[in-house]
């Protein structure tokens, strides 16, 4: 049973000093009081996807699927590697997408954000993540946050120094929170 | 030191009965006598990519990089998951792309093929794989082979039943072989 107020926050980077993990921490700071951002931090444990064992996927995959199923919405922060989303993030989404007909991301509100040292600010990675999540059946928000030149965007306490970017993130998280609540209502309405 | 006659064959699928692994076996059958197709089959062992340990990546990643470095060319057969290449294949390419300036795929001739039950025949996955490999600096062949409706394309001995598709694969492997030999010549010429 999903808690519609929970937003599951997934960082696509395993780097200890990851800008994307930092961006998710800032999302926690700017979130509306009623939203509960829960970080999922076990990307490293997800094994390589194989169709042969998509129904017997091991504890890390089960935990990922349960975390998504239990959240009202999902917030993904993606770095950009070689012009696309990280392979391991895509691998986690491949697992989450099965079994396909009633996968845990279907109709789930998802927002995509990302930070990168490059001037593109993960634009290419976000485009691919959006395409993949749409193929999976998620309800991807139109809103986005791109953080270019990430090495100069955070102060020593991890806050975004650019007011516009911070407000953009604040609006995105608030919209995602509302969508999570609404999606829950619709699910209840359908079930009623 | 690369052997220019070696073509490293990588299947992006871990499925035991994978159409893409079968397609690579057919590539071996139609390859010119002078080409030596070598299968790299350890995709399952590649850990999740992290920038923190890109220079200390463990034995599976070292073996992958050595196999690519030792080949004149690379042939990748990709399935399509959620409208793109498999996460674990992208993850392997992320590892192969580092350290970036002199990564083992730079200037390496690479051809992309793929088989899928869907009518698109991995067109989307191949487009993304092409983009990623181009970003890495590989020399991606324009030629491609797309195998749609893969469940009816192979006979009981694993041969492609469609003459046109088989000849297309034969021409692609021959061109890749030639590119591998030529790339070796160019490298030698530059070094001389």
mmCIF file of C-alpha atoms in Angstrom, chain A:
data_model
loop_
_atom_site.group_PDB
_atom_site.id
_atom_site.type_symbol
_atom_site.label_atom_id
_atom_site.label_comp_id
_atom_site.label_asym_id
_atom_site.label_seq_id
_atom_site.Cartn_x
_atom_site.Cartn_y
_atom_site.Cartn_z
ATOM 1 C CA UNK A 1 0.000 0.000 0.000
ATOM 2 C CA UNK A 2 1.495 3.298 -1.105
ATOM 3 C CA UNK A 3 1.816 6.261 1.250
ATOM 4 C CA UNK A 4 0.907 9.101 -1.141
ATOM 5 C CA UNK A 5 2.939 11.644 0.852
ATOM 6 C CA UNK A 6 6.176 9.706 0.369
ATOM 7 C CA UNK A 7 8.492 10.769 -2.449
ATOM 8 C CA UNK A 8 11.160 8.165 -3.152
ATOM 9 C CA UNK A 9 14.427 9.951 -4.019
ATOM 10 C CA UNK A 10 16.858 8.021 -6.233
ATOM 11 C CA UNK A 11 20.361 9.260 -7.080
ATOM 12 C CA UNK A 12 21.792 7.824 -10.273
ATOM 13 C CA UNK A 13 25.360 8.341 -9.076
ATOM 14 C CA UNK A 14 27.453 6.117 -6.808
ATOM 15 C CA UNK A 15 30.137 8.773 -6.309
ATOM 16 C CA UNK A 16 30.566 9.650 -2.631
ATOM 17 C CA UNK A 17 30.670 13.397 -3.345
ATOM 18 C CA UNK A 18 27.964 13.186 -6.017
ATOM 19 C CA UNK A 19 26.358 16.458 -7.097
ATOM 20 C CA UNK A 20 23.139 14.550 -7.757
ATOM 21 C CA UNK A 21 22.989 13.147 -4.238
ATOM 22 C CA UNK A 22 23.638 16.704 -3.026
ATOM 23 C CA UNK A 23 20.809 17.954 -5.252
ATOM 24 C CA UNK A 24 18.442 15.437 -3.647
ATOM 25 C CA UNK A 25 19.490 16.683 -0.194
ATOM 26 C CA UNK A 26 18.555 20.178 -1.357
ATOM 27 C CA UNK A 27 15.220 18.795 -2.578
ATOM 28 C CA UNK A 28 14.604 17.625 0.993
ATOM 29 C CA UNK A 29 15.360 21.168 2.230
ATOM 30 C CA UNK A 30 12.891 22.844 -0.120
ATOM 31 C CA UNK A 31 10.117 20.212 0.060
ATOM 32 C CA UNK A 32 6.689 21.162 1.393
ATOM 33 C CA UNK A 33 6.245 20.204 5.072
ATOM 34 C CA UNK A 34 3.649 17.543 4.258
ATOM 35 C CA UNK A 35 5.957 15.723 1.826
ATOM 36 C CA UNK A 36 8.203 12.955 3.136
ATOM 37 C CA UNK A 37 11.269 12.445 0.975
ATOM 38 C CA UNK A 38 12.765 8.993 1.491
ATOM 39 C CA UNK A 39 16.163 8.270 -0.037
ATOM 40 C CA UNK A 40 16.761 4.935 -1.738
ATOM 41 C CA UNK A 41 20.486 4.374 -1.645
ATOM 42 C CA UNK A 42 21.168 0.819 -2.713
ATOM 43 C CA UNK A 43 21.832 1.315 -6.423
ATOM 44 C CA UNK A 44 25.199 -0.422 -6.037
ATOM 45 C CA UNK A 45 23.538 -3.703 -4.970
ATOM 46 C CA UNK A 46 21.246 -4.109 -7.974
ATOM 47 C CA UNK A 47 22.484 -7.050 -10.076
ATOM 48 C CA UNK A 48 22.591 -7.120 -13.855
ATOM 49 C CA UNK A 49 19.092 -7.484 -15.292
ATOM 50 C CA UNK A 50 18.212 -10.751 -16.963
ATOM 51 C CA UNK A 51 14.837 -11.706 -18.367
ATOM 52 C CA UNK A 52 15.489 -15.262 -17.168
ATOM 53 C CA UNK A 53 15.040 -14.291 -13.532
ATOM 54 C CA UNK A 54 12.824 -11.216 -13.693
ATOM 55 C CA UNK A 55 10.394 -12.848 -11.263
ATOM 56 C CA UNK A 56 13.097 -14.158 -8.905
ATOM 57 C CA UNK A 57 15.295 -11.125 -8.720
ATOM 58 C CA UNK A 58 16.873 -11.218 -5.273
ATOM 59 C CA UNK A 59 16.556 -8.996 -2.198
ATOM 60 C CA UNK A 60 17.966 -5.738 -3.610
ATOM 61 C CA UNK A 61 15.527 -5.737 -6.538
ATOM 62 C CA UNK A 62 12.621 -6.716 -4.283
ATOM 63 C CA UNK A 63 13.522 -3.840 -1.944
ATOM 64 C CA UNK A 64 13.663 -1.391 -4.868
ATOM 65 C CA UNK A 65 10.290 -2.520 -6.193
ATOM 66 C CA UNK A 66 8.773 -2.338 -2.697
ATOM 67 C CA UNK A 67 10.171 1.158 -2.131
ATOM 68 C CA UNK A 68 8.686 2.410 -5.421
ATOM 69 C CA UNK A 69 5.362 0.663 -4.778
ATOM 70 C CA UNK A 70 5.210 2.205 -1.305
ATOM 71 C CA UNK A 71 5.782 5.776 -2.492
ATOM 72 C CA UNK A 72 3.271 8.217 -3.929
ATOM 73 C CA UNK A 73 5.877 9.578 -6.338
ATOM 74 C CA UNK A 74 9.510 9.190 -7.391
ATOM 75 C CA UNK A 75 12.223 11.821 -7.799
ATOM 76 C CA UNK A 76 15.230 10.790 -9.880
ATOM 77 C CA UNK A 77 18.480 12.773 -9.971
ATOM 78 C CA UNK A 78 20.639 11.617 -12.854
ATOM 79 C CA UNK A 79 24.215 12.362 -13.820
ATOM 80 C CA UNK A 80 25.164 12.094 -17.486
ATOM 81 C CA UNK A 81 27.694 9.519 -18.669
ATOM 82 C CA UNK A 82 28.579 9.373 -22.352
ATOM 83 C CA UNK A 83 25.575 11.418 -23.387
ATOM 84 C CA UNK A 84 22.934 9.356 -21.592
ATOM 85 C CA UNK A 85 21.780 8.161 -18.206
ATOM 86 C CA UNK A 86 24.134 5.934 -16.177
ATOM 87 C CA UNK A 87 23.977 2.269 -17.141
ATOM 88 C CA UNK A 88 23.347 1.210 -13.576
ATOM 89 C CA UNK A 89 20.391 3.600 -13.225
ATOM 90 C CA UNK A 90 18.915 2.221 -16.463
ATOM 91 C CA UNK A 91 19.559 -1.294 -15.135
ATOM 92 C CA UNK A 92 17.563 -0.482 -11.979
ATOM 93 C CA UNK A 93 14.729 0.903 -14.125
ATOM 94 C CA UNK A 94 14.831 -2.261 -16.270
ATOM 95 C CA UNK A 95 14.269 -4.339 -13.120
ATOM 96 C CA UNK A 96 11.545 -1.988 -11.853
ATOM 97 C CA UNK A 97 9.734 -2.292 -15.209
ATOM 98 C CA UNK A 98 9.032 -6.015 -14.795
ATOM 99 C CA UNK A 99 6.693 -7.768 -14.774
ATOM 100 C CA UNK A 100 5.666 -5.228 -17.365
ATOM 101 C CA UNK A 101 1.835 -5.223 -17.308
ATOM 102 C CA UNK A 102 1.579 -4.155 -13.667
ATOM 103 C CA UNK A 103 5.100 -2.855 -13.000
ATOM 104 C CA UNK A 104 5.548 -0.630 -9.933
ATOM 105 C CA UNK A 105 6.286 2.466 -12.019
ATOM 106 C CA UNK A 106 3.092 2.247 -14.072
ATOM 107 C CA UNK A 107 1.073 5.478 -13.640
ATOM 108 C CA UNK A 108 3.503 6.560 -10.909
ATOM 109 C CA UNK A 109 4.300 10.300 -10.936
ATOM 110 C CA UNK A 110 8.045 10.682 -11.583
ATOM 111 C CA UNK A 111 10.150 13.824 -11.837
ATOM 112 C CA UNK A 112 13.638 13.939 -13.302
ATOM 113 C CA UNK A 113 16.372 16.347 -12.241
ATOM 114 C CA UNK A 114 20.126 16.290 -12.700
ATOM 115 C CA UNK A 115 23.438 18.007 -12.088
ATOM 116 C CA UNK A 116 26.613 17.842 -14.136
ATOM 117 C CA UNK A 117 29.933 19.661 -14.433
ATOM 118 C CA UNK A 118 29.152 20.146 -18.133
ATOM 119 C CA UNK A 119 27.292 23.154 -19.558
ATOM 120 C CA UNK A 120 24.429 20.863 -20.707
ATOM 121 C CA UNK A 121 23.426 20.098 -17.127
ATOM 122 C CA UNK A 122 22.412 16.464 -17.939
ATOM 123 C CA UNK A 123 20.001 17.515 -20.724
ATOM 124 C CA UNK A 124 20.807 14.430 -22.789
ATOM 125 C CA UNK A 125 20.618 12.037 -19.830
ATOM 126 C CA UNK A 126 17.279 13.509 -18.779
ATOM 127 C CA UNK A 127 15.875 13.168 -22.302
ATOM 128 C CA UNK A 128 16.782 9.482 -22.341
ATOM 129 C CA UNK A 129 15.513 8.916 -18.779
ATOM 130 C CA UNK A 130 12.238 10.576 -19.774
ATOM 131 C CA UNK A 131 11.934 8.346 -22.833
ATOM 132 C CA UNK A 132 12.665 5.188 -20.839
ATOM 133 C CA UNK A 133 10.262 6.064 -18.010
ATOM 134 C CA UNK A 134 7.542 6.894 -20.528
ATOM 135 C CA UNK A 135 8.079 3.514 -22.215
ATOM 136 C CA UNK A 136 7.725 1.885 -18.792
ATOM 137 C CA UNK A 137 4.393 3.631 -18.278
ATOM 138 C CA UNK A 138 5.320 6.162 -15.586
ATOM 139 C CA UNK A 139 3.590 9.537 -15.469
ATOM 140 C CA UNK A 140 6.619 11.773 -16.064
ATOM 141 C CA UNK A 141 6.242 15.404 -15.019
ATOM 142 C CA UNK A 142 6.932 17.994 -17.690
ATOM 143 C CA UNK A 143 8.833 20.081 -15.118
ATOM 144 C CA UNK A 144 12.591 19.534 -14.930
ATOM 145 C CA UNK A 145 15.651 20.967 -13.215
ATOM 146 C CA UNK A 146 18.983 21.033 -15.026
ATOM 147 C CA UNK A 147 22.052 22.054 -13.049
ATOM 148 C CA UNK A 148 25.039 22.810 -15.303
ATOM 149 C CA UNK A 149 28.531 23.694 -13.992
ATOM 150 C CA UNK A 150 27.610 21.807 -10.832
ATOM 151 C CA UNK A 151 31.024 22.447 -9.220
ATOM 152 C CA UNK A 152 30.017 26.060 -8.610
ATOM 153 C CA UNK A 153 26.310 25.673 -7.841
ATOM 154 C CA UNK A 154 26.430 24.513 -4.209
ATOM 155 C CA UNK A 155 27.682 26.441 -1.188
ATOM 156 C CA UNK A 156 29.693 24.860 1.633
ATOM 157 C CA UNK A 157 26.504 23.696 3.359
ATOM 158 C CA UNK A 158 25.177 22.026 0.202
ATOM 159 C CA UNK A 159 22.558 24.682 -0.613
ATOM 160 C CA UNK A 160 22.007 25.798 -4.204
ATOM 161 C CA UNK A 161 23.489 29.286 -4.523
ATOM 162 C CA UNK A 162 21.291 30.297 -7.469
ATOM 163 C CA UNK A 163 17.898 31.527 -6.260
ATOM 164 C CA UNK A 164 16.181 30.734 -9.567
ATOM 165 C CA UNK A 165 17.434 27.151 -9.605
ATOM 166 C CA UNK A 166 16.431 26.659 -5.950
ATOM 167 C CA UNK A 167 12.939 28.027 -6.571
ATOM 168 C CA UNK A 168 12.633 25.865 -9.675
ATOM 169 C CA UNK A 169 13.500 22.802 -7.575
ATOM 170 C CA UNK A 170 11.060 23.907 -4.884
ATOM 171 C CA UNK A 171 8.228 24.214 -7.420
ATOM 172 C CA UNK A 172 9.064 20.835 -8.969
ATOM 173 C CA UNK A 173 9.038 19.029 -5.613
ATOM 174 C CA UNK A 174 5.770 20.715 -4.633
ATOM 175 C CA UNK A 175 4.163 19.678 -7.923
ATOM 176 C CA UNK A 176 5.467 16.130 -7.559
ATOM 177 C CA UNK A 177 4.075 15.973 -4.031
ATOM 178 C CA UNK A 178 0.647 17.108 -5.270
ATOM 179 C CA UNK A 179 0.762 14.568 -8.119
ATOM 180 C CA UNK A 180 1.603 11.809 -5.622
ATOM 181 C CA UNK A 181 -1.436 12.704 -3.517
ATOM 182 C CA UNK A 182 -3.664 12.972 -6.592
ATOM 183 C CA UNK A 183 -2.472 9.690 -8.103
ATOM 184 C CA UNK A 184 -3.360 8.036 -4.808
ATOM 185 C CA UNK A 185 -6.841 9.580 -4.938
ATOM 186 C CA UNK A 186 -7.341 8.352 -8.498
ATOM 187 C CA UNK A 187 -6.209 4.861 -7.576
ATOM 188 C CA UNK A 188 -8.641 4.862 -4.648
ATOM 189 C CA UNK A 189 -11.398 6.201 -6.877
ATOM 190 C CA UNK A 190 -10.777 3.470 -9.426
ATOM 191 C CA UNK A 191 -10.744 0.832 -6.717
ATOM 192 C CA UNK A 192 -13.925 2.125 -5.126
#
